[in-house]
Amino acid sequence: MKLALLAGTQSGCGKTTIMLALLQYFKAQQRDVVSFKAGPDFLDPLWHQAVTGRLSYNIDTRMIGADLSKQLMTTQEETAEIGIIEGVMGLFDGRSGVGGSGSSAELANTLEVPVFLVIDAKGMSGSIVPMVSGFADYAQKMGVTIAGIIANRVGSAHHAKLLREVLQTHKKPPLIAWMEKNAPELPERHLGLVQPSEVTLPDFLPFLHSEAEDLSALFAQQSYGVCDTHSTMGILKNKKIAVAKDAACCFIYPANLDFLQQQGAELLFFSPIAGDTVPESADALWLPGGYPELFAESLSQSKSWSSLHTFIEAGKPVLAECGGAMLLGNALIDLDGRQWLMANILPFQSRMQTKLASLGYREEASGIRGHEFHHSVRESEQVLQPCFQVERGDKGIRYKNLRASYVHWYFASAPEVIAEWLSASG
């Protein structure tokens, strides 16, 4: 499979818009293209999937790790000709330092793939040279090659000509494509982009201009073979796991669903918004995160709560993440101060706020890794029993066999741990 990583100079430079445009470009050529997302983002992969019709898997060097990332890419090799990885934040932004753990640069180096750098060129001509020079030189020190520049928000064909010529004159990575400044923009909300199911997918092709006869010729042919990442197989054999899945509980890594099924579990989906009961035959329950604040009124009238209460009080294993954990409190308070009743199983309320409450990678003492990103805060007059040992971030709440926190866990990072959480009694 031919691979490349699409990186940006910083968040907000138009990386996701360019990513979708490139996917549309290759789809229009009837090329078999697959996408990946660097980092823990849930929303960008949904937009990728809206274009390609294929699942977009998260990969990175921090939460998922090099071996699991390569394994996920290997699963796509037989059915895809071209693979594009959308980077995270700016090229060298990671957990710490410059090009450190979790950064797009470290991922490109690990996977040995070229980088296409997206630059917001609005109001820029000659200044693109020192910017590209700095990025290219530092990337080279890390063993990473910036193979081309994609300029975003370009004012005209003449503007693109200026950028192309100045890069050529100074022998910098070439301009390989550019996007017009009047290209459609993707709508956003507090956790990032809206979900593609809420709006019409824009057509970016009329606004994307390729400077190369065949962009795929700039990709690197790469194959990673098969990594033994699931040496412990079948550890959830014959387990039936109920999974909340709807517009309120939509932050689900596809790899987590794959993992549960690979370990032998049968998945039973239900919708809290629709008021579905928790499947009676379920042995365990997973409440993923999402946007409960957008559906607070519907959730306040959900008929799911009675069966959820019964399930938890019976001591069955439950893992609740972020928005899924918010469902378990006594109320959700929106930005207008309105209070919406939730399941009333745990003694806290979730209050929405306009500012970010927490962001970052997390690792539990057991070794399982995840990510935390939310705008709500948990309020309680009681001292709640923590369930996780994390160096920083939310330590969660333990009640009977329920574990609830703001962390989204990546299951394959510690198979035995997630199996214990979904199998233990009491």
Tab-separated table of C-alpha atoms in Angstrom:
chain	number	residue	atom	x	y	z
A	1	MET	CA	0.000	0.000	0.000
A	2	LYS	CA	1.237	3.483	-0.848
A	3	LEU	CA	1.296	5.647	2.261
A	4	ALA	CA	1.788	9.265	3.276
A	5	LEU	CA	1.081	11.339	6.358
A	6	LEU	CA	-0.740	14.640	6.036
A	7	ALA	CA	0.550	17.009	8.727
A	8	GLY	CA	-0.058	20.648	9.572
A	9	THR	CA	1.999	23.507	10.908
A	10	GLN	CA	-0.537	23.826	13.750
A	11	SER	CA	-4.138	23.050	14.644
A	12	GLY	CA	-6.551	25.117	12.573
A	13	CYS	CA	-4.451	25.281	9.399
A	14	GLY	CA	-7.076	23.339	7.444
A	15	LYS	CA	-5.589	19.861	7.736
A	16	THR	CA	-8.914	17.998	7.937
A	17	THR	CA	-10.391	19.933	5.017
A	18	ILE	CA	-7.356	19.060	2.884
A	19	MET	CA	-7.589	15.444	4.071
A	20	LEU	CA	-11.191	15.141	2.911
A	21	ALA	CA	-10.344	16.846	-0.371
A	22	LEU	CA	-7.541	14.346	-1.020
A	23	LEU	CA	-9.822	11.430	-0.212
A	24	GLN	CA	-12.393	12.813	-2.643
A	25	TYR	CA	-9.629	13.316	-5.214
A	26	PHE	CA	-8.590	9.669	-5.132
A	27	LYS	CA	-12.170	8.427	-4.946
A	28	ALA	CA	-12.952	10.432	-8.103
A	29	GLN	CA	-10.070	8.593	-9.780
A	30	GLN	CA	-11.654	5.320	-8.634
A	31	ARG	CA	-8.592	4.501	-6.567
A	32	ASP	CA	-8.905	2.224	-3.542
A	33	VAL	CA	-8.074	4.659	-0.745
A	34	VAL	CA	-8.185	4.125	3.009
A	35	SER	CA	-7.654	6.632	5.801
A	36	PHE	CA	-6.188	6.711	9.290
A	37	LYS	CA	-6.182	9.344	12.026
A	38	ALA	CA	-3.144	10.061	14.173
A	39	GLY	CA	-4.095	10.517	17.798
A	40	PRO	CA	-7.236	9.875	19.831
A	41	ASP	CA	-9.762	11.987	17.870
A	42	PHE	CA	-13.233	10.451	17.360
A	43	LEU	CA	-14.774	12.951	14.932
A	44	ASP	CA	-12.232	13.263	12.107
A	45	PRO	CA	-12.411	9.497	11.378
A	46	LEU	CA	-16.195	9.781	10.987
A	47	TRP	CA	-15.663	12.402	8.294
A	48	HIS	CA	-13.076	10.199	6.594
A	49	GLN	CA	-15.584	7.359	6.571
A	50	ALA	CA	-18.251	9.625	5.065
A	51	VAL	CA	-15.999	10.037	2.012
A	52	THR	CA	-14.446	6.586	1.656
A	53	GLY	CA	-17.249	4.390	2.975
A	54	ARG	CA	-14.600	2.569	5.015
A	55	LEU	CA	-13.759	2.648	8.707
A	56	SER	CA	-10.940	5.027	9.595
A	57	TYR	CA	-8.719	3.689	12.377
A	58	ASN	CA	-6.820	5.730	14.952
A	59	ILE	CA	-3.082	5.138	15.120
A	60	ASP	CA	-0.333	6.804	17.149
A	61	THR	CA	2.835	6.066	19.057
A	62	ARG	CA	1.482	6.955	22.473
A	63	MET	CA	-1.966	5.511	23.215
A	64	ILE	CA	-2.021	2.787	20.581
A	65	GLY	CA	1.685	2.212	20.114
A	66	ALA	CA	3.846	1.418	17.089
A	67	ASP	CA	3.096	-2.320	16.889
A	68	LEU	CA	-0.674	-1.981	17.181
A	69	SER	CA	-0.631	0.909	14.704
A	70	LYS	CA	1.250	-1.192	12.172
A	71	GLN	CA	-1.129	-4.079	12.788
A	72	LEU	CA	-4.134	-1.880	12.032
A	73	MET	CA	-2.526	-0.653	8.825
A	74	THR	CA	-1.639	-4.184	7.806
A	75	THR	CA	-5.296	-5.192	7.943
A	76	GLN	CA	-6.011	-2.667	5.171
A	77	GLU	CA	-3.194	-3.631	2.812
A	78	GLU	CA	-5.069	-6.327	0.898
A	79	THR	CA	-8.017	-4.092	0.031
A	80	ALA	CA	-6.474	-0.636	-0.321
A	81	GLU	CA	-4.060	0.811	-2.857
A	82	ILE	CA	-3.476	4.134	-1.127
A	83	GLY	CA	-3.451	5.041	2.562
A	84	ILE	CA	-3.487	8.575	3.951
A	85	ILE	CA	-2.827	9.304	7.617
A	86	GLU	CA	-4.212	12.567	8.962
A	87	GLY	CA	-1.832	13.936	11.551
A	88	VAL	CA	-2.654	15.450	14.925
A	89	MET	CA	-2.168	19.147	15.814
A	90	GLY	CA	1.091	20.482	14.334
A	91	LEU	CA	3.737	18.137	12.946
A	92	PHE	CA	5.975	18.318	16.029
A	93	ASP	CA	3.269	18.632	18.709
A	94	GLY	CA	3.194	15.653	21.060
A	95	ARG	CA	2.893	14.832	24.735
A	96	SER	CA	6.011	16.897	25.421
A	97	GLY	CA	9.006	18.446	23.732
A	98	VAL	CA	9.433	18.825	19.975
A	99	GLY	CA	8.380	15.811	17.955
A	100	GLY	CA	7.964	13.786	21.132
A	101	SER	CA	5.729	10.901	22.102
A	102	GLY	CA	2.422	10.884	20.241
A	103	SER	CA	3.452	13.492	17.678
A	104	SER	CA	2.851	13.161	13.945
A	105	ALA	CA	6.595	13.478	13.360
A	106	GLU	CA	7.349	10.511	15.596
A	107	LEU	CA	4.625	8.488	13.859
A	108	ALA	CA	5.985	9.340	10.395
A	109	ASN	CA	9.457	8.294	11.515
A	110	THR	CA	8.175	5.044	13.023
A	111	LEU	CA	6.149	4.116	9.946
A	112	GLU	CA	8.809	5.407	7.516
A	113	VAL	CA	6.330	7.419	5.471
A	114	PRO	CA	6.725	10.808	3.753
A	115	VAL	CA	4.956	13.885	5.069
A	116	PHE	CA	2.808	16.331	3.121
A	117	LEU	CA	2.777	19.578	5.071
A	118	VAL	CA	-0.361	21.749	5.076
A	119	ILE	CA	0.312	25.467	5.417
A	120	ASP	CA	-2.266	28.213	5.789
A	121	ALA	CA	-0.988	30.490	3.025
A	122	LYS	CA	-3.492	33.298	3.471
A	123	GLY	CA	-1.624	36.583	3.128
A	124	MET	CA	1.699	34.798	2.529
A	125	SER	CA	4.172	34.603	-0.330
A	126	GLY	CA	7.931	34.711	0.369
A	127	SER	CA	7.419	33.945	4.055
A	128	ILE	CA	6.539	30.389	3.101
A	129	VAL	CA	10.234	29.689	2.478
A	130	PRO	CA	11.602	30.179	6.021
A	131	MET	CA	8.552	28.424	7.424
A	132	VAL	CA	9.021	25.382	5.191
A	133	SER	CA	12.776	25.520	5.707
A	134	GLY	CA	12.431	25.282	9.474
A	135	PHE	CA	9.944	22.425	9.342
A	136	ALA	CA	11.896	20.497	6.699
A	137	ASP	CA	15.246	20.865	8.459
A	138	TYR	CA	13.921	19.755	11.837
A	139	ALA	CA	12.028	16.880	10.245
A	140	GLN	CA	15.221	15.741	8.548
A	141	LYS	CA	16.994	15.664	11.907
A	142	MET	CA	14.309	13.225	13.054
A	143	GLY	CA	14.687	11.074	9.950
A	144	VAL	CA	11.437	12.360	8.456
A	145	THR	CA	11.046	13.640	4.898
A	146	ILE	CA	8.638	16.419	3.992
A	147	ALA	CA	7.896	15.367	0.412
A	148	GLY	CA	5.621	18.236	-0.517
A	149	ILE	CA	3.683	21.288	0.541
A	150	ILE	CA	-0.085	21.722	0.289
A	151	ALA	CA	-1.092	25.359	0.598
A	152	ASN	CA	-4.514	26.141	2.043
A	153	ARG	CA	-6.601	29.314	1.669
A	154	VAL	CA	-4.799	30.391	-1.484
A	155	GLY	CA	-6.174	33.597	-2.995
A	156	SER	CA	-5.798	32.845	-6.709
A	157	ALA	CA	-3.885	30.895	-9.335
A	158	HIS	CA	-1.378	33.747	-9.390
A	159	HIS	CA	-0.929	33.440	-5.617
A	160	ALA	CA	-0.286	29.713	-6.060
A	161	LYS	CA	2.271	30.532	-8.786
A	162	LEU	CA	4.156	32.816	-6.414
A	163	LEU	CA	4.278	30.114	-3.756
A	164	ARG	CA	5.364	27.448	-6.222
A	165	GLU	CA	8.143	29.561	-7.723
A	166	VAL	CA	9.594	30.814	-4.462
A	167	LEU	CA	9.793	27.243	-3.119
A	168	GLN	CA	11.486	26.118	-6.339
A	169	THR	CA	13.954	29.015	-6.297
A	170	HIS	CA	15.065	28.227	-2.764
A	171	LYS	CA	15.140	24.453	-3.375
A	172	LYS	CA	12.537	23.616	-0.760
A	173	PRO	CA	9.956	20.805	-0.835
A	174	PRO	CA	7.686	21.525	-3.800
A	175	LEU	CA	4.127	22.794	-3.824
A	176	ILE	CA	2.166	19.671	-4.745
A	177	ALA	CA	-1.396	20.983	-4.321
A	178	TRP	CA	-3.359	24.005	-3.156
A	179	MET	CA	-6.858	24.799	-1.946
A	180	GLU	CA	-8.785	27.953	-2.814
A	181	LYS	CA	-9.582	30.370	-0.004
A	182	ASN	CA	-13.334	30.156	-0.710
A	183	ALA	CA	-13.494	26.380	-0.212
A	184	PRO	CA	-16.321	25.139	2.052
A	185	GLU	CA	-15.613	25.073	5.772
A	186	LEU	CA	-16.526	22.272	8.143
A	187	PRO	CA	-18.892	23.244	10.980
A	188	GLU	CA	-17.538	22.910	14.517
A	189	ARG	CA	-18.717	22.761	18.116
A	190	HIS	CA	-17.068	22.509	21.538
A	191	LEU	CA	-15.432	19.092	21.071
A	192	GLY	CA	-14.366	19.670	17.465
A	193	LEU	CA	-16.207	19.073	14.224
A	194	VAL	CA	-19.898	18.280	14.139
A	195	GLN	CA	-20.746	14.735	13.098
A	196	PRO	CA	-21.052	14.233	9.318
A	197	SER	CA	-24.518	12.727	9.824
A	198	GLU	CA	-25.739	16.181	10.890
A	199	VAL	CA	-24.812	18.054	7.694
A	200	THR	CA	-24.267	17.539	3.983
A	201	LEU	CA	-20.752	16.471	3.050
A	202	PRO	CA	-19.148	19.377	1.138
A	203	ASP	CA	-17.654	18.807	-2.295
A	204	PHE	CA	-14.075	20.042	-2.044
A	205	LEU	CA	-12.883	18.866	-5.458
A	206	PRO	CA	-13.683	22.067	-7.401
A	207	PHE	CA	-11.468	23.968	-4.956
A	208	LEU	CA	-8.500	21.565	-4.856
A	209	HIS	CA	-5.755	21.983	-7.459
A	210	SER	CA	-3.053	19.371	-7.927
A	211	GLU	CA	0.389	20.481	-9.042
A	212	ALA	CA	1.405	16.887	-9.799
A	213	GLU	CA	0.271	14.686	-12.658
A	214	ASP	CA	-0.292	11.854	-10.184
A	215	LEU	CA	-0.234	12.684	-6.471
A	216	SER	CA	-0.032	8.996	-5.572
A	217	ALA	CA	3.455	8.873	-7.146
A	218	LEU	CA	4.666	10.935	-4.172
A	219	PHE	CA	3.526	8.294	-1.663
A	220	ALA	CA	5.883	5.595	-0.362
A	221	GLN	CA	5.189	1.912	-0.897
A	222	GLN	CA	5.198	0.332	2.539
A	223	SER	CA	4.255	-2.979	4.138
A	224	TYR	CA	4.558	-3.894	7.792
A	225	GLY	CA	3.777	-7.591	7.806
A	226	VAL	CA	1.742	-9.150	10.599
A	227	CYS	CA	2.497	-8.213	14.195
A	228	ASP	CA	1.505	-10.590	16.999
A	229	THR	CA	-0.440	-7.997	18.973
A	230	HIS	CA	-3.239	-10.242	20.210
A	231	SER	CA	-1.312	-13.203	21.569
A	232	THR	CA	-4.012	-13.652	24.198
A	233	MET	CA	-7.076	-14.556	22.167
A	234	GLY	CA	-10.533	-15.540	23.300
A	235	ILE	CA	-10.291	-14.011	26.776
A	236	LEU	CA	-13.897	-12.796	26.463
A	237	LYS	CA	-15.183	-15.973	24.860
A	238	ASN	CA	-18.940	-16.476	25.249
A	239	LYS	CA	-19.334	-13.096	26.971
A	240	LYS	CA	-22.266	-10.971	25.856
A	241	ILE	CA	-21.424	-7.287	26.168
A	242	ALA	CA	-24.107	-4.635	25.877
A	243	VAL	CA	-22.853	-1.454	24.165
A	244	ALA	CA	-24.693	1.865	24.246
A	245	LYS	CA	-24.495	3.213	20.699
A	246	ASP	CA	-26.401	6.215	19.372
A	247	ALA	CA	-25.869	9.937	18.761
A	248	ALA	CA	-25.261	10.517	22.485
A	249	CYS	CA	-22.875	7.561	22.861
A	250	CYS	CA	-20.915	7.758	19.629
A	251	PHE	CA	-17.268	8.146	20.657
A	252	ILE	CA	-16.232	4.584	19.903
A	253	TYR	CA	-12.876	3.547	18.494
A	254	PRO	CA	-13.635	0.959	15.757
A	255	ALA	CA	-10.608	-0.966	17.000
A	256	ASN	CA	-12.282	-1.358	20.409
A	257	LEU	CA	-15.281	-3.070	18.822
A	258	ASP	CA	-12.907	-5.241	16.765
A	259	PHE	CA	-10.973	-6.131	19.898
A	260	LEU	CA	-14.053	-7.258	21.833
A	261	GLN	CA	-15.171	-9.458	18.964
A	262	GLN	CA	-11.679	-10.845	18.372
A	263	GLN	CA	-11.603	-11.828	22.032
A	264	GLY	CA	-14.799	-13.840	21.536
A	265	ALA	CA	-17.424	-11.423	22.852
A	266	GLU	CA	-20.874	-11.019	21.334
A	267	LEU	CA	-21.908	-7.358	21.142
A	268	LEU	CA	-25.471	-6.295	21.912
A	269	PHE	CA	-26.189	-2.679	20.937
A	270	PHE	CA	-28.875	-0.499	22.476
A	271	SER	CA	-29.790	3.193	22.472
A	272	PRO	CA	-30.348	5.275	25.627
A	273	ILE	CA	-31.841	8.064	23.504
A	274	ALA	CA	-34.426	5.648	22.139
A	275	GLY	CA	-35.096	4.389	25.658
A	276	ASP	CA	-34.002	0.822	24.912
A	277	THR	CA	-33.625	-1.479	27.894
A	278	VAL	CA	-30.214	-2.926	28.630
A	279	PRO	CA	-30.272	-6.370	26.966
A	280	GLU	CA	-31.235	-8.887	29.653
A	281	SER	CA	-28.815	-11.510	28.364
A	282	ALA	CA	-25.792	-9.195	28.687
A	283	ASP	CA	-22.964	-10.238	31.002
A	284	ALA	CA	-21.294	-6.802	30.958
A	285	LEU	CA	-22.009	-3.278	29.820
A	286	TRP	CA	-19.984	-0.568	28.092
A	287	LEU	CA	-21.219	3.048	28.067
A	288	PRO	CA	-18.982	4.961	25.610
A	289	GLY	CA	-18.667	8.715	25.522
A	290	GLY	CA	-20.306	11.130	23.143
A	291	TYR	CA	-22.641	14.102	23.307
A	292	PRO	CA	-25.216	13.572	26.062
A	293	GLU	CA	-25.410	17.376	26.482
A	294	LEU	CA	-26.895	17.701	22.980
A	295	PHE	CA	-29.655	15.215	23.771
A	296	ALA	CA	-30.225	16.083	27.416
A	297	GLU	CA	-33.969	16.584	27.041
A	298	SER	CA	-34.511	13.211	25.331
A	299	LEU	CA	-32.211	11.469	27.798
A	300	SER	CA	-34.016	13.013	30.756
A	301	GLN	CA	-37.088	11.051	29.636
A	302	SER	CA	-35.228	7.858	28.705
A	303	LYS	CA	-36.801	4.565	29.686
A	304	SER	CA	-33.346	2.948	29.755
A	305	TRP	CA	-32.587	4.064	33.300
A	306	SER	CA	-34.618	1.448	35.158
A	307	SER	CA	-32.892	-1.474	33.433
A	308	LEU	CA	-29.515	0.250	33.785
A	309	HIS	CA	-30.096	0.647	37.525
A	310	THR	CA	-31.074	-3.014	37.835
A	311	PHE	CA	-27.999	-4.118	35.878
A	312	ILE	CA	-25.582	-2.117	38.048
A	313	GLU	CA	-27.221	-3.040	41.362
A	314	ALA	CA	-26.931	-6.709	40.365
A	315	GLY	CA	-23.150	-6.265	40.483
A	316	LYS	CA	-22.568	-6.897	36.807
A	317	PRO	CA	-19.459	-5.309	35.273
A	318	VAL	CA	-19.944	-1.856	33.778
A	319	LEU	CA	-17.390	0.444	32.129
A	320	ALA	CA	-18.590	4.022	31.605
A	321	GLU	CA	-16.491	6.576	29.736
A	322	CYS	CA	-16.855	10.368	29.729
A	323	GLY	CA	-20.330	11.098	28.272
A	324	GLY	CA	-21.381	7.554	29.158
A	325	ALA	CA	-20.389	8.231	32.764
A	326	MET	CA	-22.360	11.488	32.720
A	327	LEU	CA	-25.512	9.445	32.113
A	328	LEU	CA	-25.126	7.795	35.511
A	329	GLY	CA	-25.338	10.957	37.617
A	330	ASN	CA	-28.477	12.513	39.016
A	331	ALA	CA	-28.489	15.423	36.576
A	332	LEU	CA	-26.844	17.156	33.635
A	333	ILE	CA	-26.719	20.963	33.757
A	334	ASP	CA	-26.410	22.602	30.346
A	335	LEU	CA	-24.780	25.918	29.436
A	336	ASP	CA	-28.055	27.755	29.989
A	337	GLY	CA	-28.227	26.464	33.554
A	338	ARG	CA	-31.100	24.109	32.821
A	339	GLN	CA	-31.013	20.894	34.817
A	340	TRP	CA	-31.913	17.614	33.125
A	341	LEU	CA	-32.477	14.446	35.129
A	342	MET	CA	-30.243	11.501	34.293
A	343	ALA	CA	-30.175	7.901	35.572
A	344	ASN	CA	-29.607	8.962	39.215
A	345	ILE	CA	-27.416	5.965	39.971
A	346	LEU	CA	-24.341	7.840	41.191
A	347	PRO	CA	-24.482	10.893	43.522
A	348	PHE	CA	-23.114	13.625	41.263
A	349	GLN	CA	-24.211	16.053	38.610
A	350	SER	CA	-22.397	16.997	35.415
A	351	ARG	CA	-22.141	20.691	34.661
A	352	MET	CA	-21.284	21.903	31.161
A	353	GLN	CA	-18.876	24.816	30.838
A	354	THR	CA	-17.552	26.758	27.871
A	355	LYS	CA	-13.895	26.161	28.655
A	356	LEU	CA	-11.975	22.936	28.360
A	357	ALA	CA	-11.892	20.997	31.629
A	358	SER	CA	-9.177	18.455	30.832
A	359	LEU	CA	-7.137	17.192	27.903
A	360	GLY	CA	-4.371	14.633	27.548
A	361	TYR	CA	-3.186	11.051	27.307
A	362	ARG	CA	-3.788	8.891	30.353
A	363	GLU	CA	-2.242	5.663	31.618
A	364	GLU	CA	-3.576	3.587	34.487
A	365	ALA	CA	-1.263	1.772	36.901
A	366	SER	CA	-2.312	-1.501	35.289
A	367	GLY	CA	-0.821	-0.347	31.974
A	368	ILE	CA	-4.002	0.347	30.029
A	369	ARG	CA	-3.833	3.607	28.093
A	370	GLY	CA	-6.445	6.140	27.067
A	371	HIS	CA	-7.295	9.785	26.517
A	372	GLU	CA	-9.282	12.462	28.325
A	373	PHE	CA	-11.012	15.422	26.623
A	374	HIS	CA	-14.117	17.134	27.987
A	375	HIS	CA	-15.825	20.424	28.785
A	376	SER	CA	-18.044	19.234	31.633
A	377	VAL	CA	-17.119	18.932	35.300
A	378	ARG	CA	-18.442	16.501	37.886
A	379	GLU	CA	-19.915	17.996	41.069
A	380	SER	CA	-20.722	16.029	44.213
A	381	GLU	CA	-21.230	16.731	47.898
A	382	GLN	CA	-20.061	13.223	48.747
A	383	VAL	CA	-16.595	11.689	48.721
A	384	LEU	CA	-16.689	9.168	45.876
A	385	GLN	CA	-14.567	6.027	45.780
A	386	PRO	CA	-11.955	6.298	42.982
A	387	CYS	CA	-11.460	3.373	40.648
A	388	PHE	CA	-8.332	4.233	38.658
A	389	GLN	CA	-4.734	4.964	39.576
A	390	VAL	CA	-3.613	7.588	37.087
A	391	GLU	CA	-0.733	10.014	37.498
A	392	ARG	CA	-2.909	12.880	36.296
A	393	GLY	CA	-6.476	13.181	35.141
A	394	ASP	CA	-9.743	11.758	36.378
A	395	LYS	CA	-9.438	8.900	38.864
A	396	GLY	CA	-13.081	8.056	38.305
A	397	ILE	CA	-15.736	6.483	40.514
A	398	ARG	CA	-16.091	2.888	41.666
A	399	TYR	CA	-19.484	1.580	42.756
A	400	LYS	CA	-20.036	-2.178	43.104
A	401	ASN	CA	-18.682	-3.522	39.788
A	402	LEU	CA	-19.049	-0.223	37.949
A	403	ARG	CA	-16.040	1.819	36.807
A	404	ALA	CA	-16.836	5.307	35.557
A	405	SER	CA	-14.506	8.149	34.583
A	406	TYR	CA	-13.827	10.786	31.953
A	407	VAL	CA	-11.164	8.624	30.297
A	408	HIS	CA	-11.723	6.916	26.932
A	409	TRP	CA	-9.730	3.684	27.138
A	410	TYR	CA	-7.996	1.932	24.245
A	411	PHE	CA	-8.788	-1.709	24.932
A	412	ALA	CA	-5.992	-3.443	23.015
A	413	SER	CA	-3.347	-1.525	24.982
A	414	ALA	CA	-3.921	-3.971	27.863
A	415	PRO	CA	-6.133	-6.942	26.849
A	416	GLU	CA	-6.045	-8.708	30.194
A	417	VAL	CA	-7.031	-5.529	32.049
A	418	ILE	CA	-10.082	-4.767	29.935
A	419	ALA	CA	-11.060	-8.443	30.111
A	420	GLU	CA	-10.915	-8.250	33.909
A	421	TRP	CA	-12.995	-5.063	33.977
A	422	LEU	CA	-15.674	-6.673	31.821
A	423	SER	CA	-15.602	-10.059	33.557
A	424	ALA	CA	-14.958	-9.516	37.272
A	425	SER	CA	-17.725	-10.059	39.772
A	426	GLY	CA	-18.102	-7.659	42.700
